[in-house]
Amino acid sequence: MLGRAPYTTESDNKGPFLTARRADVAVVGGGPIGLAVAWRAASRGMRVLLHDPDPGSGAAGVAAGMLAPVAEASFGEEELTRLLLDSAARWPDFATEVAAAAGLADSAELGYRTEGTLVVGRTADDLAEARRLWSYQQGLGLPITALNATELHDREPLLAPRVRGGAHAPDDHQVDPRRLVTALRTAAETAGVVFVPSTVRGLDELDAGTVVVAAGCGAAELTGLPIRPVKGQILRLRAPGGEAPGFRHVIRGYADGRSVYLVPRHDGEVVVGATVEERGDTTVTAGGVRDLLHAATELVPELAEYELVEAVAGQRPGTPDNAPLIGPLAGHPHVVVATGHYRHGILLTPVTADLVVDLLESGVPDPVLAPFAPDRFGGHRSAPAKPGLAGPGSGRPELTEPGFADPELALPGPARAGRATSGPVREEIR
Amino acid sequence: MLGRAPYTTESDNKGPFLTARRADVAVVGGGPIGLAVAWRAASRGMRVLLHDPDPGSGAAGVAAGMLAPVAEASFGEEELTRLLLDSAARWPDFATEVAAAAGLADSAELGYRTEGTLVVGRTADDLAEARRLWSYQQGLGLPITALNATELHDREPLLAPRVRGGAHAPDDHQVDPRRLVTALRTAAETAGVVFVPSTVRGLDELDAGTVVVAAGCGAAELTGLPIRPVKGQILRLRAPGGEAPGFRHVIRGYADGRSVYLVPRHDGEVVVGATVEERGDTTVTAGGVRDLLHAATELVPELAEYELVEAVAGQRPGTPDNAPLIGPLAGHPHVVVATGHYRHGILLTPVTADLVVDLLESGVPDPVLAPFAPDRFGGHRSAPAKPGLAGPGSGRPELTEPGFADPELALPGPARAGRATSGPVREEIR
């Protein structure tokens, strides 16, 4: 590859002799996606570096951790819904494997819970809006059951009496993103991933067989892809006396036209989220907190007595169609993108990691990734004008079209042996 | 005095030889009252110790700093209102003197502002309730002028259009309590006050000519007086871009039956306060924050865009009649109490400090203190069962009745020379 500087980082003086042998994979970004890719890749024998000045400090720390493909299924997003369901199906095994690799007793230590989600509406208008979505979801064959007010309050007596109805999505689970990130770091370290605490300013800084860009909103500058920050504010409440919250299900509600979710954790925490704001700052605002608290206490009045422990804002990486960008970066054959997960980063972590690592191994993107090709919006191919990257004139092949079926255009993988990549993905899609 | 242990503290090894010469005054509590008493006493030549493990960490850090005798004047509290007005009249000079003693340019550096207060009501009910109080206040001769909606919005264009009317209290000012405490500490240190970073568990620990208990809610345990914690939650917002808030007056509002105040500071901060809760914890609750944010943004909608910087709860020292406890502790002739200031601690700091220091000097409580005698509720005289304090059987005289007119029952003051104590106090009462 042209013009790359020798690999030098802080790790040179204390870790393995990084300059002596080139890494197979350099992952940029230490959120759950980057950590999971790094862990999975190292577990398959690849030599992996992970670059992040502060792993886990990004959007994951502000995520609620709902694993909710059913309740999140929206009109016109069938392909995304399939990917969400695919990843949800992988979550039980993924959670078990992460926990084991991190030395935890079981996936419950990640805050992984399977009580399911209640989708509720407070006013008749709220309920009507929710019902349209349930019908759509049921039409897709998703497991969601309408509940009348009595059934709803039997399941969760703390719901406000005025909550008129709802539905139960038994397969919409949850995990604690902060625990997940901590466990993934341990798992990755144990598997041999070398953490490089530096900020990557350009992909040409990196000398590795393949670069995986899992840098969230930061991927925009590194790749030129159309990723925009979508601000989200969340709250963390805590039940009085250190007890567990008085409700067990994740509750997704519509209150006065606003959407809110309440995620109860065994340790007493309740996450209340999230605002969706088309802006790039991370300021916690009086109006954002007011709206979340208002909607939350309208649905579960008892929450008014809970301690407000934290209010925090983060940036989700959004894309023009709000679906992720996963696959080779067109024009840069040694670069794979795994970002743009918007509101679905935690849920999509297992499938993203599996498909990316399969791609690293085989060099061939799974066809299931076709709708999520990073270059599907066009016009952004040459944006990262950094020298030294493969691309036009570099003498290396580039992907000029999505072309997932053509192995000639595939990535050269550092370790092509390995399992087939397509079977489990498609079989798990309902 | 019987049974007192020799004076030993951490300061013994590094400060003046405290054991070698007895202090004239030991102040317990480093809030604004204790600091102001210590500073004023030291300025008059007394040798002063101030005991607090963390001065300024109490209720003052949670106070808004409204100096609002007019807007706070309530039915049936004429004597308290007179004291509030007295102290308000002292505030301009007090602020100037504190600033000078702390080496600040002027009182504006304490956040002292004189734009006055607007009292507003949102609904017709809110306004009706407010109007009853204004009439009462006007009847007392207090300077308050009713404003119609147009006049109100001319003064503060950011007020919500639906705010229907209000009144202007030009003499209700404000100060920043945190800046005040910092300045008072500097002033006290400069005047020679010795700070002892220890928690006082019993008054018998202290060896000084007189002990001043200015320990807020902590005074209950030390004195047996009926002081209860009244929880208050406040918020700190910050205007976007570091600018000053878009309104200048303190705004006290009634919104949907709830009282809220908004205190704008030149540095961009807006304090939103305060809940009044008859409980003793300091938990910031979802319901408390929700109510404050709701009421604040109902009155000034622009605040929704402000950053929520801090939510914090403190404990005000309340008394059975919500008036302070200032004067000798009956049965303990060498103990003076200065606490129970409830919601008025910042406003009452100057008058409290002046009257207490006059008492320390002269040994004679000013008659203006009669309504605020600590033993006015009776029945609590022997509660602090600590050994060694003066009291029945100790051979020392005790105040068996309020008895302010009887110099025989007065405190022995360490420095009786000095100015007369009664003149300025009563002359300043309107």
mmCIF file of C-alpha atoms in Angstrom, chain B residues 225-226 324-330 336-338 369-370 372-378 380 404:
data_model
loop_
_atom_site.group_PDB
_atom_site.id
_atom_site.type_symbol
_atom_site.label_atom_id
_atom_site.label_comp_id
_atom_site.label_asym_id
_atom_site.label_seq_id
_atom_site.Cartn_x
_atom_site.Cartn_y
_atom_site.Cartn_z
ATOM 1 C CA LEU B 225 -34.298 22.739 70.154
ATOM 2 C CA PRO B 226 -37.199 21.862 67.862
ATOM 3 C CA PRO B 324 -35.475 31.668 63.344
ATOM 4 C CA LEU B 325 -33.994 30.890 66.727
ATOM 5 C CA ILE B 326 -31.614 33.700 67.684
ATOM 6 C CA GLY B 327 -30.403 34.396 71.186
ATOM 7 C CA PRO B 328 -29.180 32.755 74.375
ATOM 8 C CA LEU B 329 -29.929 29.083 74.885
ATOM 9 C CA ALA B 330 -31.978 28.902 78.064
ATOM 10 C CA VAL B 336 -25.962 31.484 71.840
ATOM 11 C CA VAL B 337 -28.136 30.013 69.133
ATOM 12 C CA ALA B 338 -28.387 31.343 65.580
ATOM 13 C CA LEU B 369 -34.785 39.400 69.223
ATOM 14 C CA ALA B 370 -37.540 38.701 71.744
ATOM 15 C CA PHE B 372 -37.081 34.819 68.095
ATOM 16 C CA ALA B 373 -35.926 33.569 71.485
ATOM 17 C CA PRO B 374 -34.768 29.971 71.090
ATOM 18 C CA ASP B 375 -36.781 28.760 74.074
ATOM 19 C CA ARG B 376 -40.091 30.264 72.983
ATOM 20 C CA PHE B 377 -41.595 26.843 72.351
ATOM 21 C CA GLY B 378 -40.694 25.538 75.814
ATOM 22 C CA HIS B 380 -36.744 21.547 75.135
ATOM 23 C CA PHE B 404 -34.316 40.165 77.527
#
